[in-house]
Amino acid sequence: MIDSTKRIHRTTVGFALLASAALMLTGCSVTGAGTSTSNYEGDGTGTINALFMKQAGYSESDVAAMIKGFEAKNPKITVKPTFVAYEALHDKIVTSAPAGTYDVVHLDVIWPADFASKGIITDVTKRFPDSWKTDMLGGALTSAEYKGKYYGVPWGPSTKLFFFNKDMVAAVGASPSDLTTWNGVLTVAKKIKDAGIVKYPLAWSWSQSEALVCDYAQLLGAFGGQFTDASGKLVINKGAGVEALAWMKKTIDDGLTDPASVTFLEDDADKSMAAGKTAMELNWESTFRDQNDPSISKIVGQAAVMPTPAGPSGDHPGVNGSMALSIGAKSTHQLAAWKFIEYMTSQSVQEEFVKSSMTNWKSSYTKTDVTVSNPDVFKAAGVAYDTMVLRPQVPNYNSVSQTLQVEIQNALLGKKTPQQAMDDAVATANANLG
Amino acid sequence: MSVASVKTVEKSEMHPAQSGKPAGPRKREKQGRLAFWLLLPAGLAVFGVIIYPIFRTLIISFFQVNSALATDTPFVGVDNYVHVLGSASFWESMGRTLYFTLLSTALELAFGLIVAGLLNAKLRARWLFRAVVVIPWAIPTIVNAAMWKGIFSAQYGALNALLTQLGIIKEYQAWLGDPTTALNMVVLADVWKTTPLVAFFLLAGLTSIPAELYEAAKLDRARWPRIFRSVVLPMLVPSISIVLVLRTVEAFKVFDIIYAMTRGGPVNGTQTVAYYAYTTAFSDQNFGVGSALSYIIVVVILALSAIYLRLLRRSEMSLL
Amino acid sequence: MASVTPQRVLITTPLRWIPDTFDFSRYGQIFNGGADSVGATFRAAMMNSAVVAVGTVSISMVVGILGAYAFARLRFRFRRATLMIFLATYMLPQIALLIPLYLILNSLGLLDTTTGLILVDCALVIPFVLWILSNYFMTIPDELEEAARIDGTTRLGALFWVVLPAARPGIFAAIMFSFLLAWDEFMYALIFTSSDAAKTLPVAISEFAGRYTTDFGLVAAGGILAALPPLIVAIIFQRYVVSGMAAGAVKG
């Protein structure tokens, strides 16, 4: 590089040609990724770097405590955790992949197809005990699975639950049993609005982000729909797909949904309810912790949680928001990384921190000493984990999701009819699926 | 920027030659060697960092690369470029970027001129005024973005509170909830931050206008608009052209304020071309296309700068 | 004038809409928060930003002064072309360089280090410094330097004893520009750093803003603290900026 810099002062054009020619000649693939067969396994010791998400679920101090426990049991392994915001997590995994910076990465349920097909995470099917496949919740398992192979271990299943303000609902003479269907929710919302308790009873995370697709998936399930058909093509421009979207739009038109929802992430909807500006919302399990935290919530003790309401189909599958831990493909400490993952995902560790995130071990749900620590959420979540609706599991999920986000927002903002928006979404996305 | 300043450099290149003795070939060679050693550190620091990435990215733009770890990367020639140029979302983001660039640059110039004029006026507390004006420029972009996001917030925002209290709007608005409004709001945030920079550039130009010129104009009984048009503006052309090119390049590359304020939403309404390139490369992991996109951005920036400079040179206020 | 109002609005917002009890607790949170807290991250980021900005400014200034002198005073082949190339690097969008740079930094072991960030930030800042300073140096009369050189001073000596003192406004302007650029840099920091070891303020704040989207008070408190150093630099140096540019960059 020193050489080339000297030369550029003299002959720029010549140098440009030279450099590109040299790069072409050296031959290796343009990404610089070799097919070298160096020892990735490692000897099960050393320092491993782990990339986690900050935000919902396990908090930073939870993870720090878990690492402490792990290091005490495995004195030869040191774990260096790094935390990034969920919004930055995917891109961080991508940019760090070529360098193999992280041995362990935190994975969202929508990424296994993407990362597995692109060789960014390691296939751990061989290490994955058969018993886990039956002992873990089905919905959680999908967060680490792609095409029948396992690329990680589930670490906390997650789904959206329905949160409501007990006092506001009671004030209009309604009871939780009125909230078991989405139609019932709208009726109660209308009453709350008419009574002038809050201006917009409902808030959602409908900004242009993954959160929007999660809410849509939830409603799609309630309306009895699926994203894809048997051939893997999107089919949301028919029936339930359009009905769910039309329903979302109508709640805005009727003044029941805060129109600012199109700028909200989960956190904003959460805070809006905690501030007493929203009566009901759909959000992740850990929301309950925030609603009852007096330092950020004005409605401590008023929040209640239950399974999500059912749609016209009578179903109410939860949107699958589970996470997993995977081993980076370029990690040179794969054995140590696996040991760490084994520990982190073990039943005892997950049960210990169950207040922050649910466990993916079926038997935990029947242990009273576990469920007693977070009874409301356990009751609601237990129902939801039975059936979960999956977002499309495709390698280029990100671009499909972006298409969906844009078209759903087009409909919500009245730029297109729901039918037209979904037609366009399906056309673009299916073309992308190739 | 580059073309503009090279122009200025070119003009004053005569300077050393005029004042110094005619440089003989030997002396010149000696100077050349010294210049080489003086420039070497800068060259190393700049090109040592960027030269390899530049070519690497250029090469990647001719291949189909779907993963940062891909080993199977077929050569696709100009297909990536064809793909980009044929995609509707590219042209949409290009349109938005142009809109963002033109609007923000125009507003910054207009406000910048006003602020510069005020700063140049002989006020008593001028230093204080200048210190106040410099504030928005010194605030980091990310902080600026977060601050405006707060001001525009649909539920707690100061803008909503202010407008409601003044009775201008009845209901709180989601200012970042509509694609067009959101883009305008991002422009506003950008203008707020950058106007001081523009103002300082223009002020530098203003202070270099000799007082005699104003006097002469006043003797001719010219009115202010005329003085402005025929004295001030022509003298400001060099600063304006620098500011124009500088701001155009910056605005075209805009990324951080978008990332922090809207992440491209809603409905992609604030997705500029640099943000589009970022998502294509890193979120969609389409590195070939992403690289092609970034080269297209470079070409457009170059073209825009060239057009600006030519227009300015052709206009009668030619001082370049 | 319009530029003053929103700033005041920002400061008054938490006072007007959020109860008073919050007021200083946020600053307390930032200054006193223990390990793993927002405060710890923030303080680390503040330190990193300071290291990166000071490092970048010092390297860029030294290197830039030498280079700018060459452009302003020496005659050599491809002078214009070289300057042009330096300035053209400014047009490159940073995204175009991200992945290859990531690989380089990794192989040098400089990922997630302030040294790595200083290195890449210098590449952004130096062209600017070269531009401002070479224009300013040209406005300094040759005669000054000639006189010194007749007395037997070398060129470098003349640069340090004659040109630099005379170019003070230009140098201050360049320092201010490069400090603001380095302090503000976001994209490289976002991709190349991840832990408290090297994460800079803009990245830390964008994470704050993500996590506490509606707690504007905290974001504002963090933001004000983050804006203080560049503000101080800007207010101290602002008067040189005008004269620095008036004599140099603009007039040529």
PDB file of C-alpha atoms in Angstrom, chain A residues 148-392:
ATOM      1  CA  GLY A 148     -34.536 -29.176   8.139  1.00  0.00           C
ATOM      2  CA  LYS A 149     -31.129 -28.189   9.514  1.00  0.00           C
ATOM      3  CA  TYR A 150     -30.303 -26.389  12.717  1.00  0.00           C
ATOM      4  CA  TYR A 151     -28.181 -23.266  12.658  1.00  0.00           C
ATOM      5  CA  GLY A 152     -28.354 -22.377  16.303  1.00  0.00           C
ATOM      6  CA  VAL A 153     -30.201 -23.004  19.522  1.00  0.00           C
ATOM      7  CA  PRO A 154     -33.413 -21.210  20.476  1.00  0.00           C
ATOM      8  CA  TRP A 155     -32.916 -18.704  23.243  1.00  0.00           C
ATOM      9  CA  GLY A 156     -36.248 -17.470  24.430  1.00  0.00           C
ATOM     10  CA  PRO A 157     -39.454 -17.844  22.472  1.00  0.00           C
ATOM     11  CA  SER A 158     -41.352 -14.666  22.034  1.00  0.00           C
ATOM     12  CA  THR A 159     -44.650 -13.501  20.730  1.00  0.00           C
ATOM     13  CA  LYS A 160     -46.815 -10.471  20.915  1.00  0.00           C
ATOM     14  CA  LEU A 161     -49.468 -10.359  23.612  1.00  0.00           C
ATOM     15  CA  PHE A 162     -52.427  -8.091  24.139  1.00  0.00           C
ATOM     16  CA  PHE A 163     -51.963  -5.436  26.815  1.00  0.00           C
ATOM     17  CA  PHE A 164     -54.759  -3.277  28.123  1.00  0.00           C
ATOM     18  CA  ASN A 165     -55.383  -0.748  30.826  1.00  0.00           C
ATOM     19  CA  LYS A 166     -57.767  -2.430  33.313  1.00  0.00           C
ATOM     20  CA  ASP A 167     -59.032   0.842  34.745  1.00  0.00           C
ATOM     21  CA  MET A 168     -59.885   2.358  31.381  1.00  0.00           C
ATOM     22  CA  VAL A 169     -61.661  -0.779  30.248  1.00  0.00           C
ATOM     23  CA  ALA A 170     -63.591  -1.006  33.512  1.00  0.00           C
ATOM     24  CA  ALA A 171     -64.510   2.673  33.333  1.00  0.00           C
ATOM     25  CA  VAL A 172     -66.702   2.040  30.301  1.00  0.00           C
ATOM     26  CA  GLY A 173     -68.280  -0.978  31.917  1.00  0.00           C
ATOM     27  CA  ALA A 174     -66.392  -3.550  29.882  1.00  0.00           C
ATOM     28  CA  SER A 175     -64.593  -6.615  31.138  1.00  0.00           C
ATOM     29  CA  PRO A 176     -61.612  -8.570  29.828  1.00  0.00           C
ATOM     30  CA  SER A 177     -63.992 -11.123  28.363  1.00  0.00           C
ATOM     31  CA  ASP A 178     -65.152  -8.437  25.942  1.00  0.00           C
ATOM     32  CA  LEU A 179     -61.606  -8.297  24.602  1.00  0.00           C
ATOM     33  CA  THR A 180     -61.252 -11.835  23.372  1.00  0.00           C
ATOM     34  CA  THR A 181     -62.065 -10.912  19.783  1.00  0.00           C
ATOM     35  CA  TRP A 182     -60.795  -8.033  17.676  1.00  0.00           C
ATOM     36  CA  ASN A 183     -64.366  -6.925  17.078  1.00  0.00           C
ATOM     37  CA  GLY A 184     -64.890  -6.797  20.819  1.00  0.00           C
ATOM     38  CA  VAL A 185     -61.708  -4.743  21.130  1.00  0.00           C
ATOM     39  CA  LEU A 186     -63.028  -2.207  18.645  1.00  0.00           C
ATOM     40  CA  THR A 187     -66.344  -1.945  20.478  1.00  0.00           C
ATOM     41  CA  VAL A 188     -64.597  -1.276  23.770  1.00  0.00           C
ATOM     42  CA  ALA A 189     -62.199   1.133  22.064  1.00  0.00           C
ATOM     43  CA  LYS A 190     -65.132   3.058  20.657  1.00  0.00           C
ATOM     44  CA  LYS A 191     -66.655   3.333  24.124  1.00  0.00           C
ATOM     45  CA  ILE A 192     -63.385   4.527  25.615  1.00  0.00           C
ATOM     46  CA  LYS A 193     -63.033   7.119  22.880  1.00  0.00           C
ATOM     47  CA  ASP A 194     -66.643   8.296  23.217  1.00  0.00           C
ATOM     48  CA  ALA A 195     -66.258   8.541  26.971  1.00  0.00           C
ATOM     49  CA  GLY A 196     -63.315  10.837  26.347  1.00  0.00           C
ATOM     50  CA  ILE A 197     -60.906   8.812  28.459  1.00  0.00           C
ATOM     51  CA  VAL A 198     -58.229   8.863  25.798  1.00  0.00           C
ATOM     52  CA  LYS A 199     -58.303  10.272  22.327  1.00  0.00           C
ATOM     53  CA  TYR A 200     -56.935   7.202  20.594  1.00  0.00           C
ATOM     54  CA  PRO A 201     -57.521   3.977  22.539  1.00  0.00           C
ATOM     55  CA  LEU A 202     -55.221   1.895  20.322  1.00  0.00           C
ATOM     56  CA  ALA A 203     -51.523   2.288  19.516  1.00  0.00           C
ATOM     57  CA  TRP A 204     -49.448   0.021  17.302  1.00  0.00           C
ATOM     58  CA  SER A 205     -45.902  -0.236  16.100  1.00  0.00           C
ATOM     59  CA  TRP A 206     -46.592   0.564  12.472  1.00  0.00           C
ATOM     60  CA  SER A 207     -43.515   2.517  11.467  1.00  0.00           C
ATOM     61  CA  GLN A 208     -41.584   1.394   8.425  1.00  0.00           C
ATOM     62  CA  SER A 209     -39.793  -1.395  10.221  1.00  0.00           C
ATOM     63  CA  GLU A 210     -39.972  -5.065  11.023  1.00  0.00           C
ATOM     64  CA  ALA A 211     -42.376  -4.214  13.838  1.00  0.00           C
ATOM     65  CA  LEU A 212     -45.061  -3.381  11.289  1.00  0.00           C
ATOM     66  CA  VAL A 213     -44.731  -6.777   9.652  1.00  0.00           C
ATOM     67  CA  CYS A 214     -45.031  -8.392  13.094  1.00  0.00           C
ATOM     68  CA  ASP A 215     -48.323  -6.652  13.815  1.00  0.00           C
ATOM     69  CA  TYR A 216     -49.574  -7.449  10.350  1.00  0.00           C
ATOM     70  CA  ALA A 217     -48.577 -11.098  10.767  1.00  0.00           C
ATOM     71  CA  GLN A 218     -50.512 -11.249  14.002  1.00  0.00           C
ATOM     72  CA  LEU A 219     -53.674  -9.897  12.395  1.00  0.00           C
ATOM     73  CA  LEU A 220     -53.165 -12.001   9.303  1.00  0.00           C
ATOM     74  CA  GLY A 221     -53.203 -15.052  11.554  1.00  0.00           C
ATOM     75  CA  ALA A 222     -56.310 -13.852  13.355  1.00  0.00           C
ATOM     76  CA  PHE A 223     -58.059 -13.453  10.035  1.00  0.00           C
ATOM     77  CA  GLY A 224     -57.121 -17.017   9.203  1.00  0.00           C
ATOM     78  CA  GLY A 225     -54.455 -16.274   6.626  1.00  0.00           C
ATOM     79  CA  GLN A 226     -50.899 -17.286   5.850  1.00  0.00           C
ATOM     80  CA  PHE A 227     -48.115 -15.386   4.138  1.00  0.00           C
ATOM     81  CA  THR A 228     -47.188 -18.050   1.647  1.00  0.00           C
ATOM     82  CA  ASP A 229     -48.817 -20.995  -0.073  1.00  0.00           C
ATOM     83  CA  ALA A 230     -47.354 -24.478  -0.319  1.00  0.00           C
ATOM     84  CA  SER A 231     -45.015 -23.420  -3.135  1.00  0.00           C
ATOM     85  CA  GLY A 232     -43.543 -20.633  -1.035  1.00  0.00           C
ATOM     86  CA  LYS A 233     -45.110 -17.811  -3.018  1.00  0.00           C
ATOM     87  CA  LEU A 234     -46.745 -14.926  -1.216  1.00  0.00           C
ATOM     88  CA  VAL A 235     -50.529 -15.080  -1.324  1.00  0.00           C
ATOM     89  CA  ILE A 236     -51.514 -12.197   0.902  1.00  0.00           C
ATOM     90  CA  ASN A 237     -53.325 -10.358  -1.864  1.00  0.00           C
ATOM     91  CA  LYS A 238     -56.316 -12.643  -1.441  1.00  0.00           C
ATOM     92  CA  GLY A 239     -58.810 -13.068   1.357  1.00  0.00           C
ATOM     93  CA  ALA A 240     -57.368 -12.722   4.844  1.00  0.00           C
ATOM     94  CA  GLY A 241     -54.296 -10.825   3.674  1.00  0.00           C
ATOM     95  CA  VAL A 242     -56.364  -7.966   2.348  1.00  0.00           C
ATOM     96  CA  GLU A 243     -59.050  -8.167   5.051  1.00  0.00           C
ATOM     97  CA  ALA A 244     -56.473  -7.798   7.822  1.00  0.00           C
ATOM     98  CA  LEU A 245     -54.988  -4.744   6.154  1.00  0.00           C
ATOM     99  CA  ALA A 246     -58.407  -3.210   5.499  1.00  0.00           C
ATOM    100  CA  TRP A 247     -59.213  -3.746   9.173  1.00  0.00           C
ATOM    101  CA  MET A 248     -55.999  -1.948  10.199  1.00  0.00           C
ATOM    102  CA  LYS A 249     -56.816   0.958   7.927  1.00  0.00           C
ATOM    103  CA  LYS A 250     -60.364   1.168   9.234  1.00  0.00           C
ATOM    104  CA  THR A 251     -59.216   1.513  12.844  1.00  0.00           C
ATOM    105  CA  ILE A 252     -57.268   4.601  11.762  1.00  0.00           C
ATOM    106  CA  ASP A 253     -60.205   5.991   9.785  1.00  0.00           C
ATOM    107  CA  ASP A 254     -62.546   5.466  12.725  1.00  0.00           C
ATOM    108  CA  GLY A 255     -60.201   7.393  14.982  1.00  0.00           C
ATOM    109  CA  LEU A 256     -59.591   4.402  17.221  1.00  0.00           C
ATOM    110  CA  THR A 257     -55.929   3.972  16.304  1.00  0.00           C
ATOM    111  CA  ASP A 258     -53.510   6.780  16.954  1.00  0.00           C
ATOM    112  CA  PRO A 259     -52.520   7.941  13.452  1.00  0.00           C
ATOM    113  CA  ALA A 260     -49.031   8.531  14.794  1.00  0.00           C
ATOM    114  CA  SER A 261     -48.715   4.745  14.970  1.00  0.00           C
ATOM    115  CA  VAL A 262     -47.130   4.868  11.527  1.00  0.00           C
ATOM    116  CA  THR A 263     -44.106   6.474  13.170  1.00  0.00           C
ATOM    117  CA  PHE A 264     -43.967   4.112  16.159  1.00  0.00           C
ATOM    118  CA  LEU A 265     -41.644   1.277  17.030  1.00  0.00           C
ATOM    119  CA  GLU A 266     -42.692  -1.197  19.741  1.00  0.00           C
ATOM    120  CA  ASP A 267     -41.055   1.010  22.316  1.00  0.00           C
ATOM    121  CA  ASP A 268     -43.128   4.038  21.332  1.00  0.00           C
ATOM    122  CA  ALA A 269     -46.398   2.125  21.587  1.00  0.00           C
ATOM    123  CA  ASP A 270     -45.219   0.805  24.933  1.00  0.00           C
ATOM    124  CA  LYS A 271     -44.372   4.288  26.219  1.00  0.00           C
ATOM    125  CA  SER A 272     -47.630   5.694  24.922  1.00  0.00           C
ATOM    126  CA  MET A 273     -49.542   3.176  26.990  1.00  0.00           C
ATOM    127  CA  ALA A 274     -47.260   3.697  29.980  1.00  0.00           C
ATOM    128  CA  ALA A 275     -48.010   7.409  29.738  1.00  0.00           C
ATOM    129  CA  GLY A 276     -51.724   6.684  29.914  1.00  0.00           C
ATOM    130  CA  LYS A 277     -52.397   7.910  26.394  1.00  0.00           C
ATOM    131  CA  THR A 278     -53.314   4.506  25.056  1.00  0.00           C
ATOM    132  CA  ALA A 279     -55.765   1.983  26.428  1.00  0.00           C
ATOM    133  CA  MET A 280     -54.775  -1.115  24.493  1.00  0.00           C
ATOM    134  CA  GLU A 281     -51.847  -2.348  22.464  1.00  0.00           C
ATOM    135  CA  LEU A 282     -50.141  -5.358  20.997  1.00  0.00           C
ATOM    136  CA  ASN A 283     -46.597  -5.853  22.197  1.00  0.00           C
ATOM    137  CA  TRP A 284     -43.873  -8.293  23.266  1.00  0.00           C
ATOM    138  CA  GLU A 285     -43.901 -10.065  26.628  1.00  0.00           C
ATOM    139  CA  SER A 286     -41.318  -7.879  28.310  1.00  0.00           C
ATOM    140  CA  THR A 287     -43.634  -4.896  27.918  1.00  0.00           C
ATOM    141  CA  PHE A 288     -45.390  -5.997  31.080  1.00  0.00           C
ATOM    142  CA  ARG A 289     -42.204  -5.407  33.054  1.00  0.00           C
ATOM    143  CA  ASP A 290     -42.047  -1.811  31.740  1.00  0.00           C
ATOM    144  CA  GLN A 291     -45.727  -1.081  32.363  1.00  0.00           C
ATOM    145  CA  ASN A 292     -45.229  -1.882  36.017  1.00  0.00           C
ATOM    146  CA  ASP A 293     -41.954  -0.046  36.421  1.00  0.00           C
ATOM    147  CA  PRO A 294     -42.780   3.140  38.334  1.00  0.00           C
ATOM    148  CA  SER A 295     -39.766   4.996  36.923  1.00  0.00           C
ATOM    149  CA  ILE A 296     -41.182   4.935  33.396  1.00  0.00           C
ATOM    150  CA  SER A 297     -44.831   4.172  33.835  1.00  0.00           C
ATOM    151  CA  LYS A 298     -47.738   6.215  35.077  1.00  0.00           C
ATOM    152  CA  ILE A 299     -50.072   3.241  35.019  1.00  0.00           C
ATOM    153  CA  VAL A 300     -48.372   0.862  37.456  1.00  0.00           C
ATOM    154  CA  GLY A 301     -50.825  -1.799  38.497  1.00  0.00           C
ATOM    155  CA  GLN A 302     -53.341  -0.862  35.827  1.00  0.00           C
ATOM    156  CA  ALA A 303     -51.871  -2.900  33.020  1.00  0.00           C
ATOM    157  CA  ALA A 304     -53.250  -6.319  32.289  1.00  0.00           C
ATOM    158  CA  VAL A 305     -52.112  -8.864  29.786  1.00  0.00           C
ATOM    159  CA  MET A 306     -53.904 -11.623  27.925  1.00  0.00           C
ATOM    160  CA  PRO A 307     -53.592 -13.709  24.795  1.00  0.00           C
ATOM    161  CA  THR A 308     -54.209 -11.762  21.627  1.00  0.00           C
ATOM    162  CA  PRO A 309     -57.833 -11.433  20.553  1.00  0.00           C
ATOM    163  CA  ALA A 310     -59.233 -13.745  17.926  1.00  0.00           C
ATOM    164  CA  GLY A 311     -60.242 -12.645  14.479  1.00  0.00           C
ATOM    165  CA  PRO A 312     -63.305 -13.625  12.487  1.00  0.00           C
ATOM    166  CA  SER A 313     -61.725 -17.026  11.909  1.00  0.00           C
ATOM    167  CA  GLY A 314     -61.798 -17.701  15.644  1.00  0.00           C
ATOM    168  CA  ASP A 315     -58.014 -18.236  15.602  1.00  0.00           C
ATOM    169  CA  HIS A 316     -55.440 -16.168  17.358  1.00  0.00           C
ATOM    170  CA  PRO A 317     -52.016 -17.507  16.543  1.00  0.00           C
ATOM    171  CA  GLY A 318     -49.158 -15.401  17.947  1.00  0.00           C
ATOM    172  CA  VAL A 319     -46.563 -13.880  15.688  1.00  0.00           C
ATOM    173  CA  ASN A 320     -43.334 -15.750  16.132  1.00  0.00           C
ATOM    174  CA  GLY A 321     -40.686 -13.423  17.487  1.00  0.00           C
ATOM    175  CA  SER A 322     -38.359 -15.986  18.984  1.00  0.00           C
ATOM    176  CA  MET A 323     -34.639 -15.513  19.074  1.00  0.00           C
ATOM    177  CA  ALA A 324     -31.709 -17.923  18.919  1.00  0.00           C
ATOM    178  CA  LEU A 325     -27.976 -18.052  19.461  1.00  0.00           C
ATOM    179  CA  SER A 326     -25.786 -19.138  16.553  1.00  0.00           C
ATOM    180  CA  ILE A 327     -22.122 -19.672  15.835  1.00  0.00           C
ATOM    181  CA  GLY A 328     -20.504 -17.362  13.308  1.00  0.00           C
ATOM    182  CA  ALA A 329     -19.300 -19.277  10.251  1.00  0.00           C
ATOM    183  CA  LYS A 330     -15.826 -17.767  10.482  1.00  0.00           C
ATOM    184  CA  SER A 331     -15.434 -18.377  14.179  1.00  0.00           C
ATOM    185  CA  THR A 332     -12.257 -20.228  15.048  1.00  0.00           C
ATOM    186  CA  HIS A 333     -13.554 -21.209  18.463  1.00  0.00           C
ATOM    187  CA  GLN A 334     -16.558 -23.210  17.428  1.00  0.00           C
ATOM    188  CA  LEU A 335     -16.316 -25.747  20.214  1.00  0.00           C
ATOM    189  CA  ALA A 336     -16.043 -23.117  22.920  1.00  0.00           C
ATOM    190  CA  ALA A 337     -18.847 -21.156  21.291  1.00  0.00           C
ATOM    191  CA  TRP A 338     -21.039 -24.228  21.341  1.00  0.00           C
ATOM    192  CA  LYS A 339     -20.309 -24.833  25.017  1.00  0.00           C
ATOM    193  CA  PHE A 340     -21.334 -21.277  25.733  1.00  0.00           C
ATOM    194  CA  ILE A 341     -24.547 -21.584  23.747  1.00  0.00           C
ATOM    195  CA  GLU A 342     -25.366 -24.851  25.475  1.00  0.00           C
ATOM    196  CA  TYR A 343     -25.059 -23.133  28.813  1.00  0.00           C
ATOM    197  CA  MET A 344     -27.002 -20.014  27.864  1.00  0.00           C
ATOM    198  CA  THR A 345     -29.919 -21.976  26.422  1.00  0.00           C
ATOM    199  CA  SER A 346     -30.029 -24.609  29.131  1.00  0.00           C
ATOM    200  CA  GLN A 347     -33.279 -25.044  30.965  1.00  0.00           C
ATOM    201  CA  SER A 348     -31.912 -24.025  34.342  1.00  0.00           C
ATOM    202  CA  VAL A 349     -30.454 -20.750  33.076  1.00  0.00           C
ATOM    203  CA  GLN A 350     -33.569 -19.871  31.128  1.00  0.00           C
ATOM    204  CA  GLU A 351     -35.752 -20.596  34.130  1.00  0.00           C
ATOM    205  CA  GLU A 352     -33.562 -18.494  36.362  1.00  0.00           C
ATOM    206  CA  PHE A 353     -34.076 -15.426  34.174  1.00  0.00           C
ATOM    207  CA  VAL A 354     -37.675 -16.123  33.261  1.00  0.00           C
ATOM    208  CA  LYS A 355     -38.803 -12.693  34.376  1.00  0.00           C
ATOM    209  CA  SER A 356     -37.047 -11.152  31.397  1.00  0.00           C
ATOM    210  CA  SER A 357     -37.751 -13.733  28.764  1.00  0.00           C
ATOM    211  CA  MET A 358     -39.815 -16.897  28.507  1.00  0.00           C
ATOM    212  CA  THR A 359     -38.114 -20.263  28.286  1.00  0.00           C
ATOM    213  CA  ASN A 360     -38.254 -22.519  25.282  1.00  0.00           C
ATOM    214  CA  TRP A 361     -38.400 -25.697  27.383  1.00  0.00           C
ATOM    215  CA  LYS A 362     -41.893 -27.167  27.392  1.00  0.00           C
ATOM    216  CA  SER A 363     -41.597 -28.664  30.854  1.00  0.00           C
ATOM    217  CA  SER A 364     -40.897 -25.247  32.400  1.00  0.00           C
ATOM    218  CA  TYR A 365     -44.483 -24.254  31.783  1.00  0.00           C
ATOM    219  CA  THR A 366     -45.806 -26.844  34.169  1.00  0.00           C
ATOM    220  CA  LYS A 367     -43.352 -26.128  36.986  1.00  0.00           C
ATOM    221  CA  THR A 368     -45.230 -23.966  39.425  1.00  0.00           C
ATOM    222  CA  ASP A 369     -42.091 -22.564  41.003  1.00  0.00           C
ATOM    223  CA  VAL A 370     -41.170 -21.176  37.610  1.00  0.00           C
ATOM    224  CA  THR A 371     -44.503 -19.867  36.483  1.00  0.00           C
ATOM    225  CA  VAL A 372     -45.208 -18.191  39.783  1.00  0.00           C
ATOM    226  CA  SER A 373     -42.484 -15.646  39.103  1.00  0.00           C
ATOM    227  CA  ASN A 374     -44.401 -14.092  36.220  1.00  0.00           C
ATOM    228  CA  PRO A 375     -47.901 -15.578  36.327  1.00  0.00           C
ATOM    229  CA  ASP A 376     -49.807 -13.159  34.076  1.00  0.00           C
ATOM    230  CA  VAL A 377     -47.410 -13.391  31.199  1.00  0.00           C
ATOM    231  CA  PHE A 378     -47.020 -17.141  31.582  1.00  0.00           C
ATOM    232  CA  LYS A 379     -50.749 -17.629  31.359  1.00  0.00           C
ATOM    233  CA  ALA A 380     -51.102 -15.483  28.283  1.00  0.00           C
ATOM    234  CA  ALA A 381     -47.964 -16.698  26.565  1.00  0.00           C
ATOM    235  CA  GLY A 382     -48.599 -20.366  27.189  1.00  0.00           C
ATOM    236  CA  VAL A 383     -51.678 -20.129  24.999  1.00  0.00           C
ATOM    237  CA  ALA A 384     -49.904 -18.141  22.325  1.00  0.00           C
ATOM    238  CA  TYR A 385     -46.941 -20.484  21.968  1.00  0.00           C
ATOM    239  CA  ASP A 386     -49.261 -23.339  21.000  1.00  0.00           C
ATOM    240  CA  THR A 387     -49.670 -21.974  17.540  1.00  0.00           C
ATOM    241  CA  MET A 388     -47.553 -19.299  16.006  1.00  0.00           C
ATOM    242  CA  VAL A 389     -47.715 -17.611  12.675  1.00  0.00           C
ATOM    243  CA  LEU A 390     -44.426 -17.409  10.859  1.00  0.00           C
ATOM    244  CA  ARG A 391     -43.223 -14.604   8.709  1.00  0.00           C
ATOM    245  CA  PRO A 392     -42.036 -15.885   5.304  1.00  0.00           C
TER     246      PRO A 392
END
